[in-house]
Amino acid sequence: MPFGEQALQFERRMNKARSAVFELAGAATAPLDAAHRHVLKVKRVADVLAKHDGREPLSLKKRAVSHQVPKKGDKRRGDRKLDVSDLDEILEIDPLARTCTVEPGVTFVDLVEVTMAYGLVPTVVPELETITVGGAVSGCSLESMSFRYGGFHDSCLEYEVVTTDGKVLTCRPDNEHRLVFEMMHGSFGTLGVLSKLKFRLVPAKRYVKVTYDTFATLPEYKAAIQRHVDAGDVDFMDGIIHSPTKYVLCLGHFVDRAPYTHRYDWVKIYWQSTGSRKEDYFHVADYFFRYDRGVTNVHPRSFVGRLLFGKLLSSAALLRIADTFNGLFSAERPTVTVDLFLPVSRVESFMRWYRGAIDHFPLWCVPYKRPRHYEWIATGYLDGIEDDLFLDIAIYGLEQPPGRNYYEEIERALFEARGIKTLISHNYYDEETFWKIWNKPNYEAVKRITDPRNVLRDLYTKTCRAARGID
Ligand SMILES: Cc1cc2nc3c(=O)[nH]c(=O)nc-3n(C[C@H](O)[C@H](O)[C@H](O)COP(=O)(O)OP(=O)(O)OC[C@H]3O[C@@H](n4cnc5c(N)ncnc54)[C@H](O)[C@@H]3O)c2cc1C
């Protein structure tokens, strides 16, 4: 069925569902449209924030599970909650302008289902089904189209931000709130509440064909990545580094037809398949969420475990269980789950250090093109780095031996390489080093506008102290 027809059918289904709901509810009047409902929801959030006395920290409660690494003792769990769980509607899709406007709690699995009815997808679809659009901006999400488009934030055109004194700002790259717009990227919920986001969509086809190229050395691997970035001859690119002598590059193309399709949400493990297959085909959504059972750290670990429970243990289910039982984790030696963004010219020297110090494989590798300088990176930190291309090297599920703190060791090596880590896991930076990487003047300028009473904690305190249970 052509996509236009699918979109019409989708709208008909939505209208029918709406009428049925209102019939059931016996509503005499027409339903509020999404835009009107949105205004009321935002007013409620703004009122709660304006009335908050500012004495204790607030954190967000959303409907979908949080994709932060669950940490024992994280102060966030004891915070008073600002409930934003009703902010989860898709407000508008404009298929001609190829834009989409949503509330922040919309999950990517729901979003892709709806945009695909128009033959469109977001430029960046993070690999776990229930990551939300608001979380993707605040937590710096990326994926296999990032070699072309950067992070999800880079596709965004406008944010609506509710400040903690109850003001509602419309922020765009070209208006008076430009710096607020840019600094929402990677703000981890410390610079106000994103309540609406407008972003670009790109054309898609129904299937994705992936081919796998294997290289024996890092220089060959890097050269192949650069070739595809320069040629722009693929739609998707990521990779699995199986070992120091086996580098697999996964190259995807949208296609209209597929001779067969696979999905990796039960017993088969996607990253392992990349080591033996030459090619694979997917329905678009199954491609996007191929790592949902874990990237290189898949649970359950055993075949029998996956056979029995694999269908039930989505990333969302696992994260909920892990968060509930966080007390069982080691606070001293937590398992390492971290994404490291390395300027491409520094990857070899970093990997030499990594092999000597840690030497854990497989690693996930996502090429990431920084489309422009990011305002949240400290002035001077990337001086001397000419690269637009970064490689995200992700280490997932690495156990730490006694007497070592891999997180701290990685932070030091990354600083030398002028790399940047995402703040979703355990962070040990001292405050001085942290603000040599993250841009304090820009952060403070926006904080004064969006959270002048510091109700949401500052970025350093939230991610490097409170997350580890330190006041
Ligand atoms: C095991 C694991 C695997 C991962 N794999 C991937 C991957 O494959 N690809 C990828 O791109 N990313 C991945 N991530 C990282 C993920 O993209 C980020 O953690 C992202 O921020 C998660 O979004 P979320 O919707 O779950 O938001 P949450 O985790 O709930 O929130 C993230 C941060 O954003 C803030 N926030 C959320 N909503 C709002 C809002 N409306 N306004 C202001 N601030 C808000 C929160 O306060 C929080 O600090 C992974 C994370 C984990 C833990």
Short mmCIF file of C-alpha atoms and ligand atoms in Angstrom, two decimals:
data_model
loop_
_atom_site.label_atom_id
_atom_site.label_comp_id
_atom_site.label_asym_id
_atom_site.label_seq_id
_atom_site.Cartn_x
_atom_site.Cartn_y
_atom_site.Cartn_z
CA MET A 1 0.00 0.00 0.00
CA PRO A 2 1.48 3.47 -0.87
CA PHE A 3 2.47 5.65 2.10
CA GLY A 4 -0.09 8.40 1.29
CA GLU A 5 -2.88 5.84 1.51
CA GLN A 6 -1.39 4.49 4.76
CA ALA A 7 -1.38 8.00 6.23
CA LEU A 8 -5.03 8.51 5.28
CA GLN A 9 -5.93 5.19 6.83
CA PHE A 10 -4.02 6.14 9.97
CA GLU A 11 -5.96 9.43 10.29
CA ARG A 12 -9.25 7.63 9.67
CA ARG A 13 -8.36 5.12 12.40
CA MET A 14 -7.45 7.96 14.80
CA ASN A 15 -10.70 9.82 14.10
CA LYS A 16 -12.71 6.65 14.56
CA ALA A 17 -10.94 5.90 17.84
CA ARG A 18 -11.56 9.48 19.06
CA SER A 19 -15.28 9.31 18.20
CA ALA A 20 -15.57 5.95 19.95
CA VAL A 21 -13.97 7.33 23.11
CA PHE A 22 -16.29 10.33 23.18
CA GLU A 23 -19.33 8.21 22.46
CA LEU A 24 -18.40 5.94 25.35
CA ALA A 25 -17.86 8.93 27.62
CA GLY A 26 -21.21 10.34 26.52
CA ALA A 27 -19.53 13.63 25.67
CA ALA A 28 -21.99 16.15 24.29
CA THR A 29 -19.39 18.59 23.03
CA ALA A 30 -16.55 18.21 20.55
CA PRO A 31 -13.31 16.91 22.06
CA LEU A 32 -10.52 19.33 22.87
CA ASP A 33 -8.02 19.21 20.08
CA ALA A 34 -4.42 18.27 20.83
CA ALA A 35 -3.22 21.89 20.70
CA HIS A 36 -5.81 23.01 23.24
CA ARG A 37 -5.10 20.06 25.52
CA HIS A 38 -1.40 20.93 25.29
CA VAL A 39 -1.98 24.51 26.49
CA LEU A 40 -3.86 23.23 29.55
CA LYS A 41 -1.17 20.66 30.37
CA VAL A 42 1.60 23.25 30.11
CA LYS A 43 -0.36 25.66 32.30
CA ARG A 44 -0.61 22.98 34.99
CA VAL A 45 3.17 22.32 34.86
CA ALA A 46 3.94 26.07 34.93
CA ASP A 47 1.60 26.60 37.92
CA VAL A 48 3.19 23.76 39.91
CA LEU A 49 6.67 25.14 39.21
CA ALA A 50 5.74 28.73 40.07
CA LYS A 51 4.25 27.60 43.39
CA HIS A 52 7.23 25.43 44.37
CA ASP A 53 8.93 27.03 47.37
CA GLY A 54 12.38 26.27 45.93
CA ARG A 55 13.64 24.67 49.14
CA GLU A 56 14.04 21.09 47.90
CA PRO A 57 15.11 19.75 44.50
CA LEU A 58 12.54 18.65 41.97
CA SER A 59 12.96 15.96 39.35
CA LEU A 60 10.73 14.85 36.53
CA LYS A 61 8.30 11.97 36.56
CA LYS A 62 7.48 10.81 33.05
CA ARG A 63 5.42 7.88 31.83
CA ALA A 64 8.22 5.96 30.06
CA VAL A 65 11.09 4.43 31.99
CA SER A 66 14.28 6.47 32.30
CA HIS A 67 17.23 5.32 30.15
CA GLN A 68 19.87 6.41 32.61
CA VAL A 69 22.11 3.75 34.05
CA PRO A 70 20.38 2.89 37.36
CA LYS A 71 22.69 3.93 40.19
CA LYS A 72 22.62 2.81 43.78
CA GLY A 73 21.79 5.74 46.05
CA ASP A 74 20.83 8.16 43.23
CA LYS A 75 19.30 11.16 45.06
CA ARG A 76 16.82 11.58 42.20
CA ARG A 77 14.72 8.72 43.59
CA GLY A 78 13.99 10.64 46.82
CA ASP A 79 13.26 13.99 45.14
CA ARG A 80 9.83 15.60 45.01
CA LYS A 81 8.45 14.88 41.57
CA LEU A 82 7.15 17.18 38.88
CA ASP A 83 4.65 14.98 37.06
CA VAL A 84 4.93 15.48 33.30
CA SER A 85 3.53 12.08 32.36
CA ASP A 86 0.59 13.53 30.43
CA LEU A 87 2.95 15.40 28.08
CA ASP A 88 3.13 12.51 25.62
CA GLU A 89 1.07 13.39 22.54
CA ILE A 90 2.07 13.81 18.94
CA LEU A 91 0.65 17.26 18.15
CA GLU A 92 1.24 17.66 14.43
CA ILE A 93 2.91 16.09 11.44
CA ASP A 94 3.32 18.29 8.39
CA PRO A 95 4.19 15.88 5.58
CA LEU A 96 4.86 18.68 3.09
CA ALA A 97 7.23 20.66 5.29
CA ARG A 98 8.47 17.31 6.72
CA THR A 99 8.23 18.49 10.29
CA CYS A 100 6.76 16.99 13.40
CA THR A 101 5.66 18.66 16.65
CA VAL A 102 5.36 16.56 19.79
CA GLU A 103 5.23 16.69 23.52
CA PRO A 104 8.45 15.47 25.16
CA GLY A 105 7.14 12.16 26.54
CA VAL A 106 6.45 10.64 23.11
CA THR A 107 8.53 7.47 22.75
CA PHE A 108 10.46 6.76 19.56
CA VAL A 109 8.68 3.45 19.01
CA ASP A 110 5.31 5.28 18.91
CA LEU A 111 6.73 8.16 16.92
CA VAL A 112 8.19 5.96 14.18
CA GLU A 113 4.93 4.04 13.83
CA VAL A 114 3.06 7.28 13.16
CA THR A 115 5.62 9.03 10.95
CA MET A 116 6.08 5.88 8.84
CA ALA A 117 2.44 6.17 7.86
CA TYR A 118 3.60 9.29 5.98
CA GLY A 119 6.74 7.61 4.62
CA LEU A 120 8.88 9.73 6.96
CA VAL A 121 11.14 9.14 9.97
CA PRO A 122 13.09 11.32 12.42
CA THR A 123 16.72 11.92 11.40
CA VAL A 124 17.90 10.20 14.56
CA VAL A 125 16.04 7.28 16.13
CA PRO A 126 17.84 6.07 19.27
CA GLU A 127 18.07 2.28 19.40
CA LEU A 128 15.91 1.64 22.46
CA GLU A 129 12.16 1.65 21.88
CA THR A 130 10.99 3.78 24.79
CA ILE A 131 13.58 6.57 24.76
CA THR A 132 11.51 9.75 24.58
CA VAL A 133 11.92 12.81 22.41
CA GLY A 134 12.53 15.07 25.44
CA GLY A 135 15.07 12.61 26.86
CA ALA A 136 16.84 12.41 23.49
CA VAL A 137 17.51 16.16 23.52
CA SER A 138 18.35 16.41 27.23
CA GLY A 139 20.52 13.26 27.19
CA CYS A 140 22.28 13.70 23.80
CA SER A 141 20.85 10.71 21.89
CA LEU A 142 22.45 9.55 18.65
CA GLU A 143 22.35 6.58 16.30
CA SER A 144 23.30 5.23 12.91
CA MET A 145 22.20 8.29 10.90
CA SER A 146 24.38 10.50 13.15
CA PHE A 147 27.29 10.31 10.68
CA ARG A 148 25.16 12.62 8.53
CA TYR A 149 22.82 14.47 10.90
CA GLY A 150 24.60 14.61 14.28
CA GLY A 151 22.45 14.15 17.37
CA PHE A 152 18.66 14.29 17.66
CA HIS A 153 18.97 17.90 18.87
CA ASP A 154 20.49 18.86 15.52
CA SER A 155 17.18 18.08 13.78
CA CYS A 156 15.21 20.34 16.12
CA LEU A 157 13.73 23.64 15.00
CA GLU A 158 11.95 24.90 18.09
CA TYR A 159 11.53 24.08 21.77
CA GLU A 160 8.91 25.23 24.22
CA VAL A 161 10.56 25.44 27.64
CA VAL A 162 8.82 25.98 30.98
CA THR A 163 11.10 27.78 33.42
CA THR A 164 11.01 26.92 37.09
CA ASP A 165 9.40 30.26 37.89
CA GLY A 166 6.52 29.31 35.62
CA LYS A 167 7.29 31.21 32.39
CA VAL A 168 6.77 29.53 29.04
CA LEU A 169 9.48 30.35 26.47
CA THR A 170 9.51 29.64 22.76
CA CYS A 171 13.15 28.98 21.87
CA ARG A 172 14.57 28.86 18.37
CA PRO A 173 18.08 29.11 16.90
CA ASP A 174 17.12 32.52 15.47
CA ASN A 175 15.23 34.26 18.27
CA GLU A 176 16.13 35.98 21.54
CA HIS A 177 16.21 32.59 23.32
CA ARG A 178 18.81 31.14 20.98
CA LEU A 179 21.23 30.23 23.78
CA VAL A 180 18.45 28.52 25.75
CA PHE A 181 17.62 26.52 22.63
CA GLU A 182 21.21 25.36 22.14
CA MET A 183 21.92 24.65 25.80
CA MET A 184 18.90 22.35 26.22
CA HIS A 185 21.07 19.79 24.37
CA GLY A 186 22.66 17.67 27.07
CA SER A 187 21.13 19.67 29.93
CA PHE A 188 19.86 16.51 31.69
CA GLY A 189 16.74 18.19 33.01
CA THR A 190 18.63 20.97 34.83
CA LEU A 191 17.62 23.94 32.64
CA GLY A 192 13.82 23.90 32.78
CA VAL A 193 11.23 21.56 31.34
CA LEU A 194 10.94 20.88 27.63
CA SER A 195 7.21 20.86 26.99
CA LYS A 196 7.02 20.86 23.17
CA LEU A 197 9.52 20.13 20.40
CA LYS A 198 9.38 20.67 16.66
CA PHE A 199 11.86 18.77 14.50
CA ARG A 200 12.60 17.69 10.95
CA LEU A 201 11.67 14.37 9.36
CA VAL A 202 13.29 12.68 6.38
CA PRO A 203 11.86 10.34 3.72
CA ALA A 204 12.03 6.63 4.44
CA LYS A 205 11.27 3.39 2.66
CA ARG A 206 9.58 0.36 4.08
CA TYR A 207 12.72 -1.81 4.59
CA VAL A 208 16.39 -1.47 5.43
CA LYS A 209 19.09 -3.60 3.83
CA VAL A 210 22.30 -3.84 5.85
CA THR A 211 25.62 -5.12 4.52
CA TYR A 212 28.56 -5.97 6.74
CA ASP A 213 32.18 -5.11 5.83
CA THR A 214 34.93 -6.55 7.99
CA PHE A 215 38.38 -5.00 8.52
CA ALA A 216 41.43 -6.33 10.34
CA THR A 217 42.89 -3.01 11.53
CA LEU A 218 41.67 0.24 13.02
CA PRO A 219 43.26 2.48 10.34
CA GLU A 220 41.45 0.50 7.59
CA TYR A 221 38.20 0.72 9.54
CA LYS A 222 38.52 4.47 10.07
CA ALA A 223 39.38 4.99 6.40
CA ALA A 224 36.24 3.08 5.33
CA ILE A 225 34.08 5.16 7.69
CA GLN A 226 35.55 8.38 6.33
CA ARG A 227 35.01 7.22 2.72
CA HIS A 228 31.30 6.63 3.36
CA VAL A 229 30.93 9.92 5.23
CA ASP A 230 32.54 11.80 2.33
CA ALA A 231 30.62 9.93 -0.37
CA GLY A 232 27.29 10.03 1.48
CA ASP A 233 26.54 6.71 -0.22
CA VAL A 234 24.71 4.99 2.67
CA ASP A 235 21.66 5.88 4.76
CA PHE A 236 22.88 4.28 8.00
CA MET A 237 26.31 3.49 9.43
CA ASP A 238 27.39 1.97 12.73
CA GLY A 239 29.70 -0.85 13.68
CA ILE A 240 30.72 -3.53 16.11
CA ILE A 241 34.37 -3.88 17.09
CA HIS A 242 34.38 -7.59 17.90
CA SER A 243 38.07 -7.72 18.81
CA PRO A 244 41.29 -5.77 18.13
CA THR A 245 41.54 -7.65 14.81
CA LYS A 246 37.89 -7.71 13.75
CA TYR A 247 36.14 -4.43 12.97
CA VAL A 248 32.69 -4.78 11.39
CA LEU A 249 31.06 -1.82 9.65
CA CYS A 250 27.26 -2.10 9.28
CA LEU A 251 26.08 -0.12 6.24
CA GLY A 252 22.35 0.39 5.77
CA HIS A 253 20.19 1.49 2.85
CA PHE A 254 16.46 2.15 2.72
CA VAL A 255 14.93 -0.24 0.17
CA ASP A 256 11.39 -0.81 -1.15
CA ARG A 257 11.53 -4.60 -1.17
CA ALA A 258 13.11 -7.31 0.95
CA PRO A 259 13.61 -10.99 0.08
CA TYR A 260 13.29 -11.83 3.80
CA THR A 261 13.34 -9.91 7.07
CA HIS A 262 14.81 -10.52 10.52
CA ARG A 263 14.15 -9.13 13.94
CA TYR A 264 16.36 -9.46 17.01
CA ASP A 265 13.92 -9.24 19.89
CA TRP A 266 13.94 -12.83 21.13
CA VAL A 267 16.70 -15.45 20.98
CA LYS A 268 18.94 -14.07 18.20
CA ILE A 269 21.47 -11.41 19.18
CA TYR A 270 22.03 -8.60 16.72
CA TRP A 271 25.63 -7.65 17.50
CA GLN A 272 26.69 -11.31 17.20
CA SER A 273 24.98 -11.61 13.82
CA THR A 274 27.21 -8.83 12.46
CA GLY A 275 30.22 -11.11 12.92
CA SER A 276 28.99 -13.83 10.57
CA ARG A 277 26.42 -12.41 8.16
CA LYS A 278 27.22 -10.68 4.87
CA GLU A 279 23.84 -8.91 4.68
CA ASP A 280 20.47 -8.68 6.42
CA TYR A 281 17.03 -7.16 5.81
CA PHE A 282 14.65 -5.49 8.27
CA HIS A 283 11.31 -3.77 8.45
CA VAL A 284 12.25 -0.18 9.23
CA ALA A 285 11.13 -0.27 12.88
CA ASP A 286 12.89 -3.60 13.49
CA TYR A 287 16.08 -2.04 12.12
CA PHE A 288 15.80 1.02 14.38
CA PHE A 289 15.23 -1.09 17.49
CA ARG A 290 17.58 -3.99 16.62
CA TYR A 291 19.59 -3.36 19.80
CA ASP A 292 16.56 -3.05 22.09
CA ARG A 293 17.51 -6.21 24.02
CA GLY A 294 20.92 -4.66 24.74
CA VAL A 295 23.61 -3.40 22.40
CA THR A 296 26.58 -5.62 23.29
CA ASN A 297 25.24 -6.50 26.75
CA VAL A 298 22.18 -8.58 25.95
CA HIS A 299 19.91 -10.01 28.65
CA PRO A 300 19.09 -12.77 29.39
CA ARG A 301 22.61 -13.97 28.68
CA SER A 302 21.85 -17.65 28.06
CA PHE A 303 20.03 -19.05 25.05
CA VAL A 304 17.53 -20.86 27.29
CA GLY A 305 16.94 -17.69 29.30
CA ARG A 306 16.21 -15.76 26.12
CA LEU A 307 14.00 -18.55 24.80
CA LEU A 308 11.90 -18.43 27.96
CA PHE A 309 11.97 -14.72 28.82
CA GLY A 310 13.56 -12.89 25.88
CA LYS A 311 10.26 -11.70 24.42
CA LEU A 312 9.24 -10.16 27.75
CA LEU A 313 12.55 -8.53 28.64
CA SER A 314 12.57 -5.41 26.49
CA SER A 315 15.04 -2.66 27.41
CA ALA A 316 12.20 -0.85 29.21
CA ALA A 317 11.33 -3.92 31.31
CA LEU A 318 14.99 -4.55 32.18
CA LEU A 319 15.61 -0.93 33.17
CA ARG A 320 12.52 -0.91 35.39
CA ILE A 321 13.68 -4.09 37.13
CA ALA A 322 17.24 -2.74 37.51
CA ASP A 323 15.97 0.56 38.93
CA THR A 324 13.69 -1.20 41.41
CA PHE A 325 16.51 -3.46 42.64
CA ASN A 326 19.25 -0.78 42.50
CA GLY A 327 20.11 -1.53 46.13
CA LEU A 328 21.69 -4.80 44.99
CA PHE A 329 24.24 -3.04 42.78
CA SER A 330 27.78 -2.31 43.88
CA ALA A 331 28.26 1.40 44.60
CA GLU A 332 32.07 0.95 44.70
CA ARG A 333 32.50 -1.09 41.51
CA PRO A 334 29.48 -0.52 39.26
CA THR A 335 29.40 -2.23 35.88
CA VAL A 336 30.68 0.09 33.15
CA THR A 337 28.08 1.39 30.67
CA VAL A 338 29.39 4.44 28.90
CA ASP A 339 29.51 6.18 25.52
CA LEU A 340 32.76 7.93 24.64
CA PHE A 341 32.86 10.55 21.89
CA LEU A 342 36.35 10.72 20.42
CA PRO A 343 37.60 13.10 17.73
CA VAL A 344 38.38 10.71 14.88
CA SER A 345 42.04 11.79 14.78
CA ARG A 346 42.47 10.76 18.44
CA VAL A 347 40.86 7.32 18.21
CA GLU A 348 44.09 5.36 17.60
CA SER A 349 45.98 6.85 20.55
CA PHE A 350 42.97 6.36 22.82
CA MET A 351 42.58 2.74 21.70
CA ARG A 352 46.29 2.08 22.37
CA TRP A 353 45.71 3.25 25.94
CA TYR A 354 42.45 1.27 26.16
CA ARG A 355 44.09 -1.99 25.02
CA GLY A 356 46.85 -1.61 27.60
CA ALA A 357 44.57 -0.58 30.45
CA ILE A 358 41.22 -2.32 29.96
CA ASP A 359 41.07 -4.36 26.73
CA HIS A 360 37.36 -5.28 26.82
CA PHE A 361 35.53 -6.19 23.60
CA PRO A 362 33.04 -6.08 21.84
CA LEU A 363 32.51 -2.34 21.53
CA TRP A 364 29.78 -0.50 19.69
CA CYS A 365 30.97 2.22 17.31
CA VAL A 366 28.76 5.02 15.98
CA PRO A 367 30.24 7.66 13.66
CA TYR A 368 28.91 11.11 14.62
CA LYS A 369 29.33 14.23 12.55
CA ARG A 370 29.18 17.36 14.64
CA PRO A 371 27.27 19.66 12.27
CA ARG A 372 28.50 22.78 14.09
CA HIS A 373 30.24 23.84 17.28
CA TYR A 374 28.08 23.05 20.32
CA GLU A 375 27.59 25.90 22.81
CA TRP A 376 27.67 23.45 25.74
CA ILE A 377 31.31 22.50 25.10
CA ALA A 378 33.79 24.69 26.99
CA THR A 379 35.63 27.31 24.99
CA GLY A 380 39.12 26.04 24.25
CA TYR A 381 38.46 22.36 25.04
CA LEU A 382 38.51 21.35 21.39
CA ASP A 383 41.19 23.84 20.34
CA GLY A 384 43.56 22.12 17.95
CA ILE A 385 40.97 19.47 17.01
CA GLU A 386 40.12 19.92 13.35
CA ASP A 387 37.77 16.92 13.14
CA ASP A 388 34.05 17.31 12.46
CA LEU A 389 33.76 13.55 12.70
CA PHE A 390 33.70 11.89 16.11
CA LEU A 391 33.41 8.18 16.85
CA ASP A 392 31.14 7.18 19.71
CA ILE A 393 32.83 4.14 21.23
CA ALA A 394 30.36 2.49 23.61
CA ILE A 395 31.42 0.10 26.35
CA TYR A 396 28.42 -1.76 27.74
CA GLY A 397 28.39 -4.33 30.56
CA LEU A 398 32.06 -4.32 31.58
CA GLU A 399 32.66 -5.71 35.09
CA GLN A 400 35.31 -3.87 37.13
CA PRO A 401 38.02 -5.83 38.92
CA PRO A 402 38.75 -5.10 42.62
CA GLY A 403 40.96 -2.09 43.24
CA ARG A 404 40.25 -0.37 39.91
CA ASN A 405 37.86 2.43 38.98
CA TYR A 406 37.56 2.15 35.19
CA TYR A 407 35.20 5.12 35.05
CA GLU A 408 37.82 7.43 36.54
CA GLU A 409 40.59 5.96 34.41
CA ILE A 410 38.48 6.43 31.27
CA GLU A 411 37.63 10.01 32.24
CA ARG A 412 41.36 10.84 32.52
CA ALA A 413 42.28 9.20 29.21
CA LEU A 414 39.32 10.82 27.51
CA PHE A 415 40.38 14.26 28.75
CA GLU A 416 43.84 13.72 27.24
CA ALA A 417 42.20 12.75 23.92
CA ARG A 418 39.80 15.72 24.09
CA GLY A 419 36.89 13.31 24.12
CA ILE A 420 33.51 13.74 25.80
CA LYS A 421 31.49 11.13 27.62
CA THR A 422 27.73 11.09 27.98
CA LEU A 423 26.60 11.73 31.53
CA ILE A 424 24.04 8.90 31.70
CA SER A 425 26.16 6.65 33.91
CA HIS A 426 28.68 7.02 36.76
CA ASN A 427 30.68 10.24 36.67
CA TYR A 428 33.67 10.94 38.90
CA TYR A 429 34.93 14.26 37.49
CA ASP A 430 36.04 16.85 40.03
CA GLU A 431 34.22 20.13 39.54
CA GLU A 432 37.20 22.00 38.08
CA THR A 433 37.85 19.37 35.40
CA PHE A 434 34.14 19.07 34.61
CA TRP A 435 33.84 22.75 33.75
CA LYS A 436 36.94 22.55 31.56
CA ILE A 437 34.82 20.29 29.31
CA TRP A 438 31.29 21.66 29.77
CA ASN A 439 30.76 25.38 29.17
CA LYS A 440 30.13 27.08 32.52
CA PRO A 441 29.51 30.68 31.34
CA ASN A 442 26.89 29.55 28.80
CA TYR A 443 25.35 27.14 31.28
CA GLU A 444 25.08 29.79 34.00
CA ALA A 445 23.66 32.38 31.58
CA VAL A 446 20.82 30.02 30.70
CA LYS A 447 20.37 28.81 34.29
CA ARG A 448 19.68 32.42 35.34
CA ILE A 449 16.79 32.50 32.85
CA THR A 450 15.32 29.01 33.17
CA ASP A 451 16.02 27.94 36.76
CA PRO A 452 17.19 30.95 38.76
CA ARG A 453 16.45 29.31 42.14
CA ASN A 454 18.36 26.12 41.15
CA VAL A 455 15.36 23.91 41.85
CA LEU A 456 16.58 21.30 39.34
CA ARG A 457 20.22 21.14 40.62
CA ASP A 458 23.06 22.24 38.38
CA LEU A 459 24.52 19.90 35.76
CA TYR A 460 27.65 19.03 37.74
CA THR A 461 25.80 18.41 41.01
CA LYS A 462 23.09 16.32 39.36
CA THR A 463 25.27 14.09 37.20
CA CYS A 464 28.50 13.81 39.20
CA ARG A 465 27.33 14.05 42.81
CA ALA A 466 23.59 13.50 43.41
CA ALA A 467 23.60 10.56 40.97
CA ARG A 468 26.21 8.88 43.18
CA GLY A 469 24.26 9.64 46.34
CA ILE A 470 26.44 12.59 47.43
CA ASP A 471 24.68 15.75 48.68
C1 LIG B 1 21.54 0.89 28.79
C2 LIG B 1 21.44 2.14 27.95
C3 LIG B 1 21.55 2.05 26.56
C4 LIG B 1 21.43 3.18 25.78
N1 LIG B 1 21.49 3.05 24.44
C5 LIG B 1 21.33 4.12 23.67
C6 LIG B 1 21.29 4.02 22.26
O1 LIG B 1 21.35 2.93 21.73
N2 LIG B 1 21.18 5.15 21.52
C7 LIG B 1 21.07 6.35 22.11
O2 LIG B 1 20.97 7.34 21.45
N3 LIG B 1 21.07 6.47 23.44
C8 LIG B 1 21.19 5.41 24.23
N4 LIG B 1 21.18 5.57 25.58
C9 LIG B 1 21.17 6.92 26.16
C10 LIG B 1 19.82 7.62 26.02
O3 LIG B 1 19.66 8.15 24.74
C11 LIG B 1 19.77 8.79 26.98
O4 LIG B 1 19.97 8.31 28.26
C12 LIG B 1 18.44 9.55 26.90
O5 LIG B 1 18.57 10.73 27.63
C13 LIG B 1 17.32 8.71 27.46
O6 LIG B 1 16.11 9.38 27.30
P1 LIG B 1 14.82 9.04 28.17
O7 LIG B 1 13.67 9.39 27.34
O8 LIG B 1 14.89 7.68 28.73
O9 LIG B 1 14.92 10.14 29.30
P2 LIG B 1 15.30 10.03 30.82
O10 LIG B 1 16.37 9.03 31.02
O11 LIG B 1 14.08 9.91 31.62
O12 LIG B 1 15.89 11.47 31.01
C14 LIG B 1 17.17 11.80 30.56
C15 LIG B 1 17.50 13.18 31.10
O13 LIG B 1 16.69 14.09 30.41
C16 LIG B 1 15.91 14.83 31.31
N5 LIG B 1 14.59 15.02 30.71
C17 LIG B 1 13.72 14.07 30.32
N6 LIG B 1 12.59 14.64 29.85
C18 LIG B 1 12.77 15.98 29.94
C19 LIG B 1 11.96 17.10 29.65
N7 LIG B 1 10.74 16.98 29.17
N8 LIG B 1 12.46 18.34 29.89
C20 LIG B 1 13.70 18.50 30.40
N9 LIG B 1 14.50 17.46 30.71
C21 LIG B 1 14.04 16.23 30.50
C22 LIG B 1 15.85 14.01 32.58
O14 LIG B 1 15.71 14.85 33.71
C23 LIG B 1 17.18 13.30 32.57
O15 LIG B 1 18.18 14.03 33.21
C24 LIG B 1 21.26 4.44 26.39
C25 LIG B 1 21.14 4.54 27.77
C26 LIG B 1 21.23 3.40 28.55
C27 LIG B 1 21.05 3.51 30.03
#
